[in-house]
Tab-separated table of C-alpha atoms in Angstrom:
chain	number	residue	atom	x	y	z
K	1	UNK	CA	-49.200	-88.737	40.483
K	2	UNK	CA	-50.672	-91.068	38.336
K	3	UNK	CA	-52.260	-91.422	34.906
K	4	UNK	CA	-55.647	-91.790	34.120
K	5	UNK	CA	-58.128	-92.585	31.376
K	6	UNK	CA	-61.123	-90.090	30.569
K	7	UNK	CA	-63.194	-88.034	27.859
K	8	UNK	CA	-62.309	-84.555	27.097
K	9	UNK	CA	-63.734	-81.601	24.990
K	10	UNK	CA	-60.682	-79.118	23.629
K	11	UNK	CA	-62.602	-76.722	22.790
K	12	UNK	CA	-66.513	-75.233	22.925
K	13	UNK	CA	-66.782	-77.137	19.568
K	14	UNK	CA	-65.000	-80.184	19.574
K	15	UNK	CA	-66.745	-83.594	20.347
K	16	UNK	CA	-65.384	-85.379	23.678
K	17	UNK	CA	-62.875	-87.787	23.078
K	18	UNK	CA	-60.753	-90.415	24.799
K	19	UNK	CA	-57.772	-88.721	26.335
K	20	UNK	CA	-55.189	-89.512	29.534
K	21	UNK	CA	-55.158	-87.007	32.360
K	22	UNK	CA	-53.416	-86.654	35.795
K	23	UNK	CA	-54.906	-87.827	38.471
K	24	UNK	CA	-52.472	-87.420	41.919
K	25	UNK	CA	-51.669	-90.015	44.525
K	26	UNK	CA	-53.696	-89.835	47.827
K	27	UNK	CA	-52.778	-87.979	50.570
K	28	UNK	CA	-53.115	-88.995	54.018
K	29	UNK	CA	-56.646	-87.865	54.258
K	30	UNK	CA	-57.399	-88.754	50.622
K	31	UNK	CA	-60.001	-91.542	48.977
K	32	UNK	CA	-59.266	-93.098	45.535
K	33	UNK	CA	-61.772	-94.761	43.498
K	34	UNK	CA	-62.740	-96.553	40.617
K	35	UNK	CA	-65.233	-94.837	38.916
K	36	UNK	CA	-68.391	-97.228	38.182
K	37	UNK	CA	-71.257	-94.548	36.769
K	38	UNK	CA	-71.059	-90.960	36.227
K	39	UNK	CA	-74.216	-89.332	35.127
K	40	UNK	CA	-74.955	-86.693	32.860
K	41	UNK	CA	-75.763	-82.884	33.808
K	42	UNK	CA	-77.188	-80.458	31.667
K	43	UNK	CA	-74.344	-78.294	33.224
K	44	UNK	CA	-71.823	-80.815	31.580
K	45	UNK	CA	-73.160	-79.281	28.587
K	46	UNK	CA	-72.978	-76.097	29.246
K	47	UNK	CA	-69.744	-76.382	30.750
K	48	UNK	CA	-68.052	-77.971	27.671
K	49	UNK	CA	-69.711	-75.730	25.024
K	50	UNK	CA	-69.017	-73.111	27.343
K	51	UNK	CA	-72.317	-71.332	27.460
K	52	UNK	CA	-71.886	-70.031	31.263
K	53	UNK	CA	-68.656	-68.063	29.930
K	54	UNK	CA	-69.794	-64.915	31.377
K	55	UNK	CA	-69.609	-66.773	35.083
K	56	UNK	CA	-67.834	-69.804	35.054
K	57	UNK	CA	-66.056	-69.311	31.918
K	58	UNK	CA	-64.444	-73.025	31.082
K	59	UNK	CA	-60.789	-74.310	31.091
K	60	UNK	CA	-59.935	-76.849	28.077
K	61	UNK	CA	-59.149	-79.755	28.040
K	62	UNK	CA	-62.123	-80.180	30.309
K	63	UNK	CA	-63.359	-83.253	31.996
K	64	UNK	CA	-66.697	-83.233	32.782
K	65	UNK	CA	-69.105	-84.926	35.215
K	66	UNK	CA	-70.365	-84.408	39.034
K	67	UNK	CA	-72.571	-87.357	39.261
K	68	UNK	CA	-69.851	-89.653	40.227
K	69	UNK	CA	-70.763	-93.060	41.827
K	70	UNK	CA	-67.283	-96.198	42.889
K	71	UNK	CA	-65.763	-98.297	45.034
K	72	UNK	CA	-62.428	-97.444	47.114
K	73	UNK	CA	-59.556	-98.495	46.162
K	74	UNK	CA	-56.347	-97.010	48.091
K	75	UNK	CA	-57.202	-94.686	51.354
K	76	UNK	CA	-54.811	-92.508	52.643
K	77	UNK	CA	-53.065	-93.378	55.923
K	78	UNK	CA	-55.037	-90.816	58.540
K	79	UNK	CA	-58.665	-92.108	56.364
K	80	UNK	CA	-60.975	-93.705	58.868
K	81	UNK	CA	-64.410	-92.893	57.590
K	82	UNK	CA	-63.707	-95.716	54.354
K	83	UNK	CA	-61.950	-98.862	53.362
K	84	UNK	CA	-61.656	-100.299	50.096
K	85	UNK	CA	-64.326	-101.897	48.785
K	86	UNK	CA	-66.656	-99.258	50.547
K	87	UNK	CA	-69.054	-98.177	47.845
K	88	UNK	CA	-69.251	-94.154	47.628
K	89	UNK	CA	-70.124	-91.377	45.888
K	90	UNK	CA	-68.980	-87.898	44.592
K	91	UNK	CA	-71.273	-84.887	43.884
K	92	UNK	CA	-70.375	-81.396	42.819
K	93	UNK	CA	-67.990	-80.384	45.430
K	94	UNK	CA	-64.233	-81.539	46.020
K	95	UNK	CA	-63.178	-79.251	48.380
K	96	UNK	CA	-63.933	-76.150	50.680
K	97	UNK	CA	-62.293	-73.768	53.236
K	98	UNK	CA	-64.119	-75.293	55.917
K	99	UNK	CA	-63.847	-72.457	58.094
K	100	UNK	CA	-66.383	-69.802	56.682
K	101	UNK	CA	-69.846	-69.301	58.327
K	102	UNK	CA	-71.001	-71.359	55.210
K	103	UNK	CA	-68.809	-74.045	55.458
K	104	UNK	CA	-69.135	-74.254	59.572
K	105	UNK	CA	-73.076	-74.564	59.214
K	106	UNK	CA	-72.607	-77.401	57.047
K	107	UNK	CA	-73.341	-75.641	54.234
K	108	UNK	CA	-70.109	-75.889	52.074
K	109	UNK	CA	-72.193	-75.212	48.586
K	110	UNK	CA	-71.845	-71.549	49.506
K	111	UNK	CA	-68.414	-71.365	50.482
K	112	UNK	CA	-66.767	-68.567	49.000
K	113	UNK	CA	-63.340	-70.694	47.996
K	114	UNK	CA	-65.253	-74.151	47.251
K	115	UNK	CA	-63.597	-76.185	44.466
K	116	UNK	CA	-65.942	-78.145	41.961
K	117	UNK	CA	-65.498	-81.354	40.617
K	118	UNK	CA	-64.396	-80.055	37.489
K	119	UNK	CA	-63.117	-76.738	35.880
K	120	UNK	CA	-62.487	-75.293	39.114
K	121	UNK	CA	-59.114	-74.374	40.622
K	122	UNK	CA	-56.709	-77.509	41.198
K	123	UNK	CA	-55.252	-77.044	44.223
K	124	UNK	CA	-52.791	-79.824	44.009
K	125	UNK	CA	-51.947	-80.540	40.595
K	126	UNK	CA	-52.260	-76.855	39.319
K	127	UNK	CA	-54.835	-76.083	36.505
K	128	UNK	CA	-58.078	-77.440	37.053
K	129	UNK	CA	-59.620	-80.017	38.545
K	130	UNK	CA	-61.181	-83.378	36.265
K	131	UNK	CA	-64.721	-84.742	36.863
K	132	UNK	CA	-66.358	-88.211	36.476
K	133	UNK	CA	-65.920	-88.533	32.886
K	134	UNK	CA	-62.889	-90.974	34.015
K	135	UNK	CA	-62.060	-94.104	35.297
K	136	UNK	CA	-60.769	-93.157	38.700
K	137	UNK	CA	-60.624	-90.060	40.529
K	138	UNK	CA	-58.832	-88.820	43.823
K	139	UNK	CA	-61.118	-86.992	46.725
K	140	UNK	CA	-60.589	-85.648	50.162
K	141	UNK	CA	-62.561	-87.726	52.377
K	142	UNK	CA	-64.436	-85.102	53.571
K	143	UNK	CA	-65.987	-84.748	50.288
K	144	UNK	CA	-67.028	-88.850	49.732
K	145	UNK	CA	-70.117	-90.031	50.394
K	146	UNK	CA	-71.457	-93.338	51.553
K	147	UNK	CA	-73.800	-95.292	48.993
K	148	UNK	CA	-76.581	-97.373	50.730
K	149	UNK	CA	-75.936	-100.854	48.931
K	150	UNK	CA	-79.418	-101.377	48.526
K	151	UNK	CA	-79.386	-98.651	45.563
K	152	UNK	CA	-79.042	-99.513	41.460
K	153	UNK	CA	-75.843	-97.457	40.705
K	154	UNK	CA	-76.466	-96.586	37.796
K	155	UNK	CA	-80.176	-95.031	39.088
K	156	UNK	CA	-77.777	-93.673	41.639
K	157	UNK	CA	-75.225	-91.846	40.160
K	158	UNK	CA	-77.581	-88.518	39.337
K	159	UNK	CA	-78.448	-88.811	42.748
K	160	UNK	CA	-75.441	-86.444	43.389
K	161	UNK	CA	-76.805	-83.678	41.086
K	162	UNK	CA	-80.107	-83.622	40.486
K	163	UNK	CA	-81.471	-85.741	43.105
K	164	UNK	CA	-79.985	-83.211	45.933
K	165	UNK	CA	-80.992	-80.246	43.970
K	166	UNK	CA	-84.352	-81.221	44.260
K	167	UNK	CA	-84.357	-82.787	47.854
K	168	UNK	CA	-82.681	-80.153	49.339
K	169	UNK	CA	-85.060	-76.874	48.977
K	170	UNK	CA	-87.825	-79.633	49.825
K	171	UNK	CA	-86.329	-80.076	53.467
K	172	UNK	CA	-85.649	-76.436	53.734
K	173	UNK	CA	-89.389	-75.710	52.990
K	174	UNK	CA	-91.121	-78.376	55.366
K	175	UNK	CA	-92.379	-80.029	52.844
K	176	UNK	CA	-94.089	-83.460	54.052
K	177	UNK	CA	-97.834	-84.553	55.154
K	178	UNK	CA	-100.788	-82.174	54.452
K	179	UNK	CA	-98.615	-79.985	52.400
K	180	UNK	CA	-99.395	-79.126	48.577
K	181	UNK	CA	-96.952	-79.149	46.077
K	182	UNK	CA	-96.362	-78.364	42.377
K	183	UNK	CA	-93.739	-79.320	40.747
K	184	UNK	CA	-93.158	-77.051	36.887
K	185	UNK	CA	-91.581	-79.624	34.353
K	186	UNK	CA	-90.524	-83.406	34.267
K	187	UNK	CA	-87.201	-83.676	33.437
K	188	UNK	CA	-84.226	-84.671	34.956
K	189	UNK	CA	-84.797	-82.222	37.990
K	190	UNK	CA	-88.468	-82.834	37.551
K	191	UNK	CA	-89.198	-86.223	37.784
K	192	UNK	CA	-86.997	-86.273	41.313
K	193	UNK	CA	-88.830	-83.760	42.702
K	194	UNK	CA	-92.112	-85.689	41.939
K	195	UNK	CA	-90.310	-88.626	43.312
K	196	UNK	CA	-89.120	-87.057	46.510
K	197	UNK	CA	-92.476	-84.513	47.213
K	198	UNK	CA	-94.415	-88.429	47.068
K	199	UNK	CA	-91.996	-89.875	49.363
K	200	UNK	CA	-92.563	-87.067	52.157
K	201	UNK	CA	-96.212	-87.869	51.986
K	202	UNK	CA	-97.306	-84.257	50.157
K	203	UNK	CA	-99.989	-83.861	47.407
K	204	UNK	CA	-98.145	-83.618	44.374
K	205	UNK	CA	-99.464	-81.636	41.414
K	206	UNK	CA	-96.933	-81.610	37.776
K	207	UNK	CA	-97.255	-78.746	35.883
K	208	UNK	CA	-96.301	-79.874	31.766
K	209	UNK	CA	-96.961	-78.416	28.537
K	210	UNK	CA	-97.579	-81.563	27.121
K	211	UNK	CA	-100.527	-83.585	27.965
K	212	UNK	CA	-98.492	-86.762	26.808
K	213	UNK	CA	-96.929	-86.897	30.018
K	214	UNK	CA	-99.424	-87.355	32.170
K	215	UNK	CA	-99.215	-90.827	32.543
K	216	UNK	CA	-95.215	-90.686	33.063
K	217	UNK	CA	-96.271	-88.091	35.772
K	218	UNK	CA	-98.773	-90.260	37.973
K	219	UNK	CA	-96.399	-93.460	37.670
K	220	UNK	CA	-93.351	-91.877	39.438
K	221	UNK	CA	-96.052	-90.477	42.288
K	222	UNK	CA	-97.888	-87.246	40.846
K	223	UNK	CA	-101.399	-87.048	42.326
K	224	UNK	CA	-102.636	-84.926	39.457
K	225	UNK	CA	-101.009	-83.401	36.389
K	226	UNK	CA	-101.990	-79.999	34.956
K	227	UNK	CA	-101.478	-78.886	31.651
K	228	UNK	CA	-100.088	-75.216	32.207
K	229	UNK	CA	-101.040	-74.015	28.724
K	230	UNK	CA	-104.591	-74.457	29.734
K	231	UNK	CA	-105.977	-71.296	31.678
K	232	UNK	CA	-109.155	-73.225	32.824
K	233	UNK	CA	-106.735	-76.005	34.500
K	234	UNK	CA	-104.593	-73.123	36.036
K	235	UNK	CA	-107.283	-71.317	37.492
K	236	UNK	CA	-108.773	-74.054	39.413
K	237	UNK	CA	-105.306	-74.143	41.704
K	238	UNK	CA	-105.261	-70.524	42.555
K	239	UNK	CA	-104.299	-69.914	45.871
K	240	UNK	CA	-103.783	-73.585	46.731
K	241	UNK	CA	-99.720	-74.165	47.399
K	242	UNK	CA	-97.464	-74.360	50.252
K	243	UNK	CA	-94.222	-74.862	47.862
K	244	UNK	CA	-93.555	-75.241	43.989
K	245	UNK	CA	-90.701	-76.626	42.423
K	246	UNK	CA	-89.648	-74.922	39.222
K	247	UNK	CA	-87.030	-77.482	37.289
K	248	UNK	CA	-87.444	-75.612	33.660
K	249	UNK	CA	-84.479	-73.762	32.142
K	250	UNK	CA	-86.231	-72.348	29.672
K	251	UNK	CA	-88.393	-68.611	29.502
K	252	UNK	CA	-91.738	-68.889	30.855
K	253	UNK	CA	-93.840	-67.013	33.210
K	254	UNK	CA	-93.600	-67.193	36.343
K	255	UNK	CA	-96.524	-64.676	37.630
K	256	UNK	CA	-98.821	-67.778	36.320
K	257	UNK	CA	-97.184	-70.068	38.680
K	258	UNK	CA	-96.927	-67.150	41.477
K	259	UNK	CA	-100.882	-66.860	41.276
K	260	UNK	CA	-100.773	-70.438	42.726
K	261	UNK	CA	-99.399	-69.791	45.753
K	262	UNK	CA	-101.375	-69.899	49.342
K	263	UNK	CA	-100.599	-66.932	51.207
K	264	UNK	CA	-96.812	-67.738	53.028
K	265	UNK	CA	-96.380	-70.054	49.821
K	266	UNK	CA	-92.932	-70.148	47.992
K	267	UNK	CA	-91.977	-70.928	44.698
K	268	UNK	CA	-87.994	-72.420	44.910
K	269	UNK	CA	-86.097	-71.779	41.159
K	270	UNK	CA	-83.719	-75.223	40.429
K	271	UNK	CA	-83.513	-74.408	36.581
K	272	UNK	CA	-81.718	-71.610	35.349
K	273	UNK	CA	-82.620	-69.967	32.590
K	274	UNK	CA	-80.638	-67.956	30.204
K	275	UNK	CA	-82.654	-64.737	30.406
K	276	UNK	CA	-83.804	-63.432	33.982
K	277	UNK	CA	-87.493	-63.813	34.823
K	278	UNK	CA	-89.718	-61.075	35.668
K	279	UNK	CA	-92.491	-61.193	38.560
K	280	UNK	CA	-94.778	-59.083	39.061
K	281	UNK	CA	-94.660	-57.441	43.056
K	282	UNK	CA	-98.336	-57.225	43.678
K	283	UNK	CA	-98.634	-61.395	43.233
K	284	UNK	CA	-96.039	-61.526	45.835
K	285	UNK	CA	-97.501	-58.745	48.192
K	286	UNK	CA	-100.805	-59.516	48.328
K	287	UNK	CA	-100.239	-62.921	49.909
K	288	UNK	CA	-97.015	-62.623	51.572
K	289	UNK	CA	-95.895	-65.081	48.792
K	290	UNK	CA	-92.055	-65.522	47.860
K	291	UNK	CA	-89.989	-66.394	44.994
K	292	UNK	CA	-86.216	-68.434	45.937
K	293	UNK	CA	-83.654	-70.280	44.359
K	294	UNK	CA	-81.461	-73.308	45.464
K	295	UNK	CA	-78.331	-75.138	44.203
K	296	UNK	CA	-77.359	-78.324	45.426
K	297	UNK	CA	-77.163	-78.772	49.604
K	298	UNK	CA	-74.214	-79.547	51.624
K	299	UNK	CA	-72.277	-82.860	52.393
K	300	UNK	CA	-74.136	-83.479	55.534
K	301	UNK	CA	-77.452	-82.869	53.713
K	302	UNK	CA	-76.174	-84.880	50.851
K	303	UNK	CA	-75.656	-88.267	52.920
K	304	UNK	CA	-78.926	-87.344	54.727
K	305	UNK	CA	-80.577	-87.407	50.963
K	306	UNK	CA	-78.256	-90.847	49.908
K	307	UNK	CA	-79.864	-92.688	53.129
K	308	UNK	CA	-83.087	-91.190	52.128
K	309	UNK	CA	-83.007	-92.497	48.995
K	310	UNK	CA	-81.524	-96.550	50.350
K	311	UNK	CA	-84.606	-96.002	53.012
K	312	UNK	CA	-87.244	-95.511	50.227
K	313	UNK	CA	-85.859	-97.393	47.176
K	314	UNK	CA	-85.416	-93.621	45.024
K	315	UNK	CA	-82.976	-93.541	42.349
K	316	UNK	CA	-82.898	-91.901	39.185
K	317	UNK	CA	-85.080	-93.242	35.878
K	318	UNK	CA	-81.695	-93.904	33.888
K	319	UNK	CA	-80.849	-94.764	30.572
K	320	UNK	CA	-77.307	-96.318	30.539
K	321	UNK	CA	-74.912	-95.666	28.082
K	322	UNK	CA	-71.607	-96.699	27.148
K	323	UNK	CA	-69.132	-93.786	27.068
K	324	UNK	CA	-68.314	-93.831	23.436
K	325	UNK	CA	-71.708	-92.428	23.199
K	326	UNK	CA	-71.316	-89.735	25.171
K	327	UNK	CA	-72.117	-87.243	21.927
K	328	UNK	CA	-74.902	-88.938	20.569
K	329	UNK	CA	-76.183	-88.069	24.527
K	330	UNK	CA	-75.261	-84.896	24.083
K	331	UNK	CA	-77.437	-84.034	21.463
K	332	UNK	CA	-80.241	-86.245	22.661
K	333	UNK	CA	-80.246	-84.088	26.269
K	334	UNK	CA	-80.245	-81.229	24.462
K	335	UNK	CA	-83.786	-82.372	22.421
K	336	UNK	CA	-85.263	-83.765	26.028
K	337	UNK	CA	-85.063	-87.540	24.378
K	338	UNK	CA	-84.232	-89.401	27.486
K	339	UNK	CA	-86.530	-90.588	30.295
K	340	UNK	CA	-84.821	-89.388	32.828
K	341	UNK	CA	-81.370	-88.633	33.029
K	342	UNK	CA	-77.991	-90.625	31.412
K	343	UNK	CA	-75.837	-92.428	33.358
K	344	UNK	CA	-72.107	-93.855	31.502
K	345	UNK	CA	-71.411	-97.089	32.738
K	346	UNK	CA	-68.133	-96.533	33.140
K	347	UNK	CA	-66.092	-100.005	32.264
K	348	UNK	CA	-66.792	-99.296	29.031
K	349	UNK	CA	-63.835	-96.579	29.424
K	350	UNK	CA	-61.595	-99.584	30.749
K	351	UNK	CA	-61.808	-100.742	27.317
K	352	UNK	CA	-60.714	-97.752	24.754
């Protein structure tokens, strides 16, 4: 066991400060790394304030962050996927039965005894586990991914959260050539999905309530941007969808967006909104239409998105922050000032 240097929150109130935590020494089938960029969720938020109490209520001190990006350092004696000096990456999982039906089709995010990257049972240490918010962290190799070298790490770094939440229901849905898309909001989620959807050749359509980002929306690959609070604009895509993207967290209808749909279409939820969202049954029945949801993917799926992403040149639109402002980013997340996600370059914790 070692110590190591991070940012905690104590409480749902408190501001995240520096701190030490445990971190322990690698196993035999264990990767340790220096921590380079971690980016910031909008679940790091609701995690530390505690907001998602009712389902994953949170463990203090907590250390956030899933959006972990490093280079090896120390490998544990049966390793043989990694080296140091490999550069590699850590998403939202840590750990997972690996014997489930989930887990054996290479689908670990559903495993019923998966442990997150942070506030989730520490199998090791006791308590629970630490996230990215740190200098180093300790991970089963299983769980490490490979970072194509071609990549900005810092652009890289969400990659891990919101870049395979939004790649992921694209594969499962065919999306590619010939295939029209809509993607509702362009935010962190958002602007990957526009990103990816471009990059597997599909018509991409952004659906915003502000006209303002239109031209945000056609740089990063839209095709066409609709404003969604005008009907007229709506009503010209009826019936004209294979598969939209919904990114937005907050209320909002989704029988407008429904409407959209060819027949066979789906709409795939990625945001999660406080309050559950109605739909009305004849949208759905009278075009054999559907309505999913998605969470992240699985390792496999996760490298398959990394090399993806090295093949094409995709990373994240970043701003990079020191972590001593970590509040200040915070706040701003919370007020949708940042084009597109955070991402704490991490040597600035070498120096507190």
């Amino acid at each position: 066991m070692y110590n190591a240097k991070a940012y905690s929150a104590t409480s749902a109130t408190s501001r995240l400060a520096a701190t030490r935590i445990s971190r322990r020494d690698p196993t035999e089938h264990d990767v340790q790394l220096e921590i380079l960029f971690c980016g910031i969720c909008h679940s790091d938020v609701h995690s530390v304030r505690n907001e998602w109490s009712d389902v994953m209520p949170t463990v203090y001190p907590i250390v956030p962050g899933h959006e972990i990006v490093g280079r090896v350092t120390r490998v544990g004696s049966a390793v043989t996927r990694y080296k140091a000096g490999d550069l590699v990456a850590v998403g939202c999982l840590v750990d997972s039965d690996g014997t489930c039906p989930h887990c054996r089709d290479g689908l670990e995010q559903f495993c019923p005894n998966l442990t997150l990257t942070f506030n989730s049972k520490d199998e090791h240490l006791g308590g629970v586990t630490y996230g990215g918010y740190s200098d180093s962290v300790v991970v089963d190799e299983r769980f490490v991914l490979r970072v194509p070298s071609t990549l900005d790490l810092a652009g890289a770094a969400p990659l891990l959260c919101a870049g395979i939440t939004t790649y992921s229901p694209m594969r499962h849905w065919n999306v590619g050539k010939g295939k029209k898309v809509g993607v509702i909001g362009l935010g962190g989620l958002g602007h990957m999905g526009v990103k990816f959807a471009d990059a597997f050749g599909a018509h991409v359509v952004v659906f915003t309530t502000s006209p303002r980002k239109k031209e945000d929306a056609l740089r990063l690959g839209a095709d066409e941007v609709v404003v969604s609070r005008d009907a007229d604009e709506m009503r010209k895509h009826a019936g004209s969808f294979d598969f939209i993207l919904d990114t937005v967290s907050a209320d909002h209808d989704l029988d407008a967006y429904v409407n959209l749909l060819r027949r066979d279409g789906n709409l795939t939820l990625v945001g999660a909104p406080a309050k559950p969202l109605g739909v009305s049954a004849f949208g759905l029945i009278m075009g054999r239409r559907s309505v999913s949801g998605s969470s992240i993917g699985g390792i496999a799926e996760t490298q398959e998105m990394l090399d993806f992403c090295g093949a094409h040149g995709i990373t994240a639109d970043v701003e990079v922050i020191p972590i001593q402002k970590v509040n200040e980013a915070y706040e701003r997340l919370l007020k949708s000032d940042v084009k597109y996600r955070f991402s704490i370059d991490m040597a600035s914790l070498r120096s507190e």
